[in-house]
Every structure is written in C-alpha cells, then in structure tokens.
Amino acid sequence: LELLSGPSGSGKTGLLLEHARRRCAAGQRVLWIGLPQQRSHLLSRLVQGGGVVGFEFISEQQLCYRLLSEARMLRPLKVGTERLALIGAALAEVQQATPMPGEARLFASAIAELKRNGIDPDGAAGLAFDNESDRLADVYRVYEQMKADAWDYDDYRQQALLLAQRGEAVSGA
C-alpha cells in the first residue's frame, strides 16, 4: 500500500491514470473506486489518448455489493426514506407517541454513527448515561428488530469490510 498525497492540481490523478492505462495496455484489469460524481470526468481524462479496454470505475457502494454478491451474502436493503420511516416507527413504539419533526432523522444519524463505530444495541445500552441515551439504545434495538433480516447502508458496508478482513473478498474483476 502506498500513500500518494499532494495539493490539488499536483498531478496525482494523472499519474494514477497513466499507471492504469499501462496496466490495461498490458492486458490487465483495473478497478478504480471513486465517488459517483467523479466518474464522467475521470473516464473522459482516461480516454484522451485513445480507447482503453479493461478499466472499470465503480463506487464504494458498488464495490461492497460486488464483494457481498460474490460471497452470496446479499440481503434486502433498507435505504433512504424506508430506513427513516422504520426508525420513526421504532421511535413511536419506544415512546408511545408520534415522533417530533426531525427526530427520526436525528436518531438515524446517531444509529449510523454507532454502527460505524462497531457499537450494537447492547453496546449502546452499556454506554448510556442519561434518559436520552437510554432512549437511543432502545430505539436502536427496536429498529434492528423491525429491520429483521434486511440490511441498511451501514450493515452492508460492515459486512463487506469483515469479508475483506477475513481474506474472503473476491471482486469478480
């Protein structure tokens, strides 16, 4: 693993694109992982010197899906408004009242942060230090129960990372 750093416009992307062109010209495949909004600009820079065969640009989400698909570990995904609605329903169940405007979004952010730090509902309960953090742990637990066998964005990222850490990740590329 090498770290390539430098200020904007210093040639980092150009250097990596040249390296990718050479690998593709040698018959190798290149898998470039980037932000979706970078795709079109990067691909137009890549082909400035002519066509390139063997280069694929994917997002982090697509990479995770590919790894999980190859491992036959995909599950239904709860995303966007469905995830938010489920958290709102969990809030309503826990507090026996309709959530306040914005409350579900706030709890969704807090639950995502807990998940990114590897904290499950039991861990959140163990960290609770006041009524509000107790409520967060309760909502998190109910949300996970309501979600059942489905995943949210944080679940599939975590599962793809665990797959890679175990050395079982195969990209199919």
Short mmCIF file of C-alpha atoms in Angstrom, two decimals:
data_model
loop_
_atom_site.label_atom_id
_atom_site.label_comp_id
_atom_site.label_asym_id
_atom_site.label_seq_id
_atom_site.Cartn_x
_atom_site.Cartn_y
_atom_site.Cartn_z
CA LEU A 1 0.00 0.00 0.00
CA GLU A 2 1.35 3.39 -0.98
CA LEU A 3 0.05 6.78 0.04
CA LEU A 4 0.04 9.36 -2.73
CA SER A 5 -0.60 12.85 -1.45
CA GLY A 6 -0.28 16.35 -2.77
CA PRO A 7 -2.24 19.53 -3.28
CA SER A 8 -4.98 19.94 -5.87
CA GLY A 9 -3.60 20.08 -9.40
CA SER A 10 -0.28 18.45 -8.50
CA GLY A 11 -0.79 15.52 -10.89
CA LYS A 12 -1.91 12.70 -8.57
CA THR A 13 -4.87 11.67 -10.73
CA GLY A 14 -2.87 11.99 -13.95
CA LEU A 15 -0.14 9.76 -12.53
CA LEU A 16 -2.65 7.12 -11.47
CA LEU A 17 -4.47 7.29 -14.81
CA GLU A 18 -1.21 6.75 -16.66
CA HIS A 19 -0.47 3.76 -14.45
CA ALA A 20 -3.99 2.41 -15.17
CA ARG A 21 -3.50 2.90 -18.96
CA ARG A 22 -0.23 0.93 -18.85
CA ARG A 23 -1.84 -1.94 -16.94
CA CYS A 24 -4.80 -2.06 -19.34
CA ALA A 25 -2.44 -1.98 -22.34
CA ALA A 26 -0.66 -4.99 -20.80
CA GLY A 27 -3.95 -6.89 -20.73
CA GLN A 28 -4.60 -6.41 -17.03
CA ARG A 29 -7.83 -5.18 -15.50
CA VAL A 30 -8.06 -2.03 -13.42
CA LEU A 31 -10.79 -1.42 -10.88
CA TRP A 32 -10.97 2.27 -9.94
CA ILE A 33 -13.04 3.10 -6.87
CA GLY A 34 -14.26 6.67 -6.58
CA LEU A 35 -17.20 8.95 -5.92
CA PRO A 36 -20.06 8.65 -8.43
CA GLN A 37 -19.78 12.33 -9.37
CA GLN A 38 -16.15 11.77 -10.44
CA ARG A 39 -16.98 9.03 -12.97
CA SER A 40 -17.61 11.09 -16.08
CA HIS A 41 -14.65 13.47 -15.63
CA LEU A 42 -12.27 10.60 -14.84
CA LEU A 43 -13.37 8.47 -17.79
CA SER A 44 -13.06 11.40 -20.21
CA ARG A 45 -9.50 12.01 -18.94
CA LEU A 46 -8.71 8.31 -19.22
CA VAL A 47 -9.57 8.08 -22.94
CA GLN A 48 -7.91 11.34 -24.05
CA GLY A 49 -5.09 9.32 -25.60
CA GLY A 50 -7.40 6.72 -27.15
CA GLY A 51 -9.62 3.85 -26.12
CA VAL A 52 -8.88 1.74 -23.07
CA VAL A 53 -10.03 -1.84 -22.51
CA GLY A 54 -10.05 -3.41 -19.05
CA PHE A 55 -10.77 -0.31 -16.96
CA GLU A 56 -13.81 -0.20 -14.69
CA PHE A 57 -14.91 2.69 -12.47
CA ILE A 58 -17.16 1.79 -9.53
CA SER A 59 -18.34 3.49 -6.36
CA GLU A 60 -17.66 2.24 -2.84
CA GLN A 61 -21.29 1.08 -2.65
CA GLN A 62 -20.91 -0.90 -5.87
CA LEU A 63 -17.69 -2.48 -4.58
CA CYS A 64 -19.35 -3.58 -1.36
CA TYR A 65 -22.30 -5.01 -3.29
CA ARG A 66 -19.96 -6.84 -5.65
CA LEU A 67 -17.98 -8.37 -2.78
CA LEU A 68 -21.13 -9.46 -0.96
CA SER A 69 -22.70 -10.77 -4.17
CA GLU A 70 -19.62 -12.87 -4.99
CA ALA A 71 -19.78 -14.26 -1.44
CA ARG A 72 -23.53 -14.88 -1.84
CA MET A 73 -24.25 -12.72 1.20
CA LEU A 74 -26.69 -10.14 -0.19
CA ARG A 75 -29.81 -9.27 1.77
CA PRO A 76 -32.67 -6.85 1.15
CA LEU A 77 -31.58 -3.26 1.74
CA LYS A 78 -33.43 -0.61 3.75
CA VAL A 79 -32.38 2.74 2.32
CA GLY A 80 -33.34 6.40 2.34
CA THR A 81 -36.90 7.12 3.34
CA GLU A 82 -37.67 3.48 4.17
CA ARG A 83 -34.86 3.46 6.73
CA LEU A 84 -36.04 6.79 8.12
CA ALA A 85 -39.66 5.58 8.32
CA LEU A 86 -38.57 2.44 10.14
CA ILE A 87 -36.61 4.49 12.67
CA GLY A 88 -39.67 6.75 13.07
CA ALA A 89 -41.80 3.67 13.74
CA ALA A 90 -39.24 2.43 16.29
CA LEU A 91 -39.31 5.84 17.99
CA ALA A 92 -43.11 5.79 18.11
CA GLU A 93 -43.06 2.31 19.64
CA VAL A 94 -40.47 3.17 22.27
CA GLN A 95 -42.01 6.46 23.39
CA GLN A 96 -45.65 5.52 22.74
CA ALA A 97 -46.12 8.83 20.89
CA THR A 98 -45.61 10.30 17.42
CA PRO A 99 -42.01 11.48 16.96
CA MET A 100 -41.35 15.21 16.71
CA PRO A 101 -40.39 16.64 13.27
CA GLY A 102 -36.76 15.81 12.56
CA GLU A 103 -36.49 13.38 15.46
CA ALA A 104 -36.30 10.27 13.26
CA ARG A 105 -33.55 11.87 11.14
CA LEU A 106 -31.59 12.73 14.28
CA PHE A 107 -31.90 9.17 15.58
CA ALA A 108 -30.99 7.77 12.14
CA SER A 109 -27.76 9.79 12.23
CA ALA A 110 -27.00 8.65 15.78
CA ILE A 111 -27.64 4.98 14.94
CA ALA A 112 -25.47 5.24 11.82
CA GLU A 113 -22.67 6.72 13.95
CA LEU A 114 -22.99 3.91 16.48
CA LYS A 115 -22.83 1.32 13.69
CA ARG A 116 -19.80 2.97 12.05
CA ASN A 117 -18.04 2.62 15.39
CA GLY A 118 -18.98 -1.05 15.73
CA ILE A 119 -21.49 -0.49 18.55
CA ASP A 120 -24.55 -2.74 18.56
CA PRO A 121 -27.76 -2.03 20.54
CA ASP A 122 -26.41 -3.81 23.64
CA GLY A 123 -23.22 -1.78 23.43
CA ALA A 124 -25.25 1.41 23.09
CA ALA A 125 -27.21 0.47 26.22
CA GLY A 126 -23.94 -0.11 28.05
CA LEU A 127 -22.72 3.35 27.05
CA ALA A 128 -25.96 5.10 28.02
CA PHE A 129 -25.53 7.72 30.72
CA ASP A 130 -28.88 9.55 30.76
CA ASN A 131 -32.53 9.17 29.72
CA GLU A 132 -31.87 10.31 26.15
CA SER A 133 -29.01 7.88 25.54
CA ASP A 134 -31.16 5.13 27.10
CA ARG A 135 -33.91 6.05 24.64
CA LEU A 136 -31.42 5.95 21.76
CA ALA A 137 -30.34 2.44 22.75
CA ASP A 138 -33.99 1.34 22.99
CA VAL A 139 -34.85 2.83 19.58
CA TYR A 140 -31.75 1.21 18.07
CA ARG A 141 -32.78 -2.20 19.46
CA VAL A 142 -36.38 -1.88 18.19
CA TYR A 143 -35.14 -0.62 14.79
CA GLU A 144 -32.90 -3.68 14.42
CA GLN A 145 -35.82 -5.96 15.33
CA MET A 146 -38.12 -4.22 12.83
CA LYS A 147 -35.46 -4.40 10.14
CA ALA A 148 -35.36 -8.18 10.65
CA ASP A 149 -33.14 -9.90 8.04
CA ALA A 150 -32.63 -6.76 5.92
CA TRP A 151 -29.57 -4.51 5.99
CA ASP A 152 -29.13 -0.77 5.95
CA TYR A 153 -26.15 1.02 4.38
CA ASP A 154 -24.02 0.64 7.47
CA ASP A 155 -24.74 -3.10 7.74
CA TYR A 156 -23.65 -3.94 4.20
CA ARG A 157 -20.51 -1.80 4.47
CA GLN A 158 -19.61 -3.52 7.74
CA GLN A 159 -20.24 -6.98 6.26
CA ALA A 160 -18.10 -6.20 3.19
CA LEU A 161 -15.31 -4.95 5.46
CA LEU A 162 -15.49 -8.10 7.61
CA LEU A 163 -15.37 -10.22 4.45
CA ALA A 164 -12.23 -8.38 3.32
CA GLN A 165 -10.61 -8.60 6.76
CA ARG A 166 -11.12 -12.37 6.73
CA GLY A 167 -9.42 -12.53 3.33
CA GLU A 168 -12.58 -13.86 1.68
CA ALA A 169 -13.36 -10.87 -0.54
CA VAL A 170 -13.36 -11.53 -4.29
CA SER A 171 -14.28 -8.60 -6.55
CA GLY A 172 -15.11 -10.59 -9.66
CA ALA A 173 -12.77 -8.27 -11.60
#
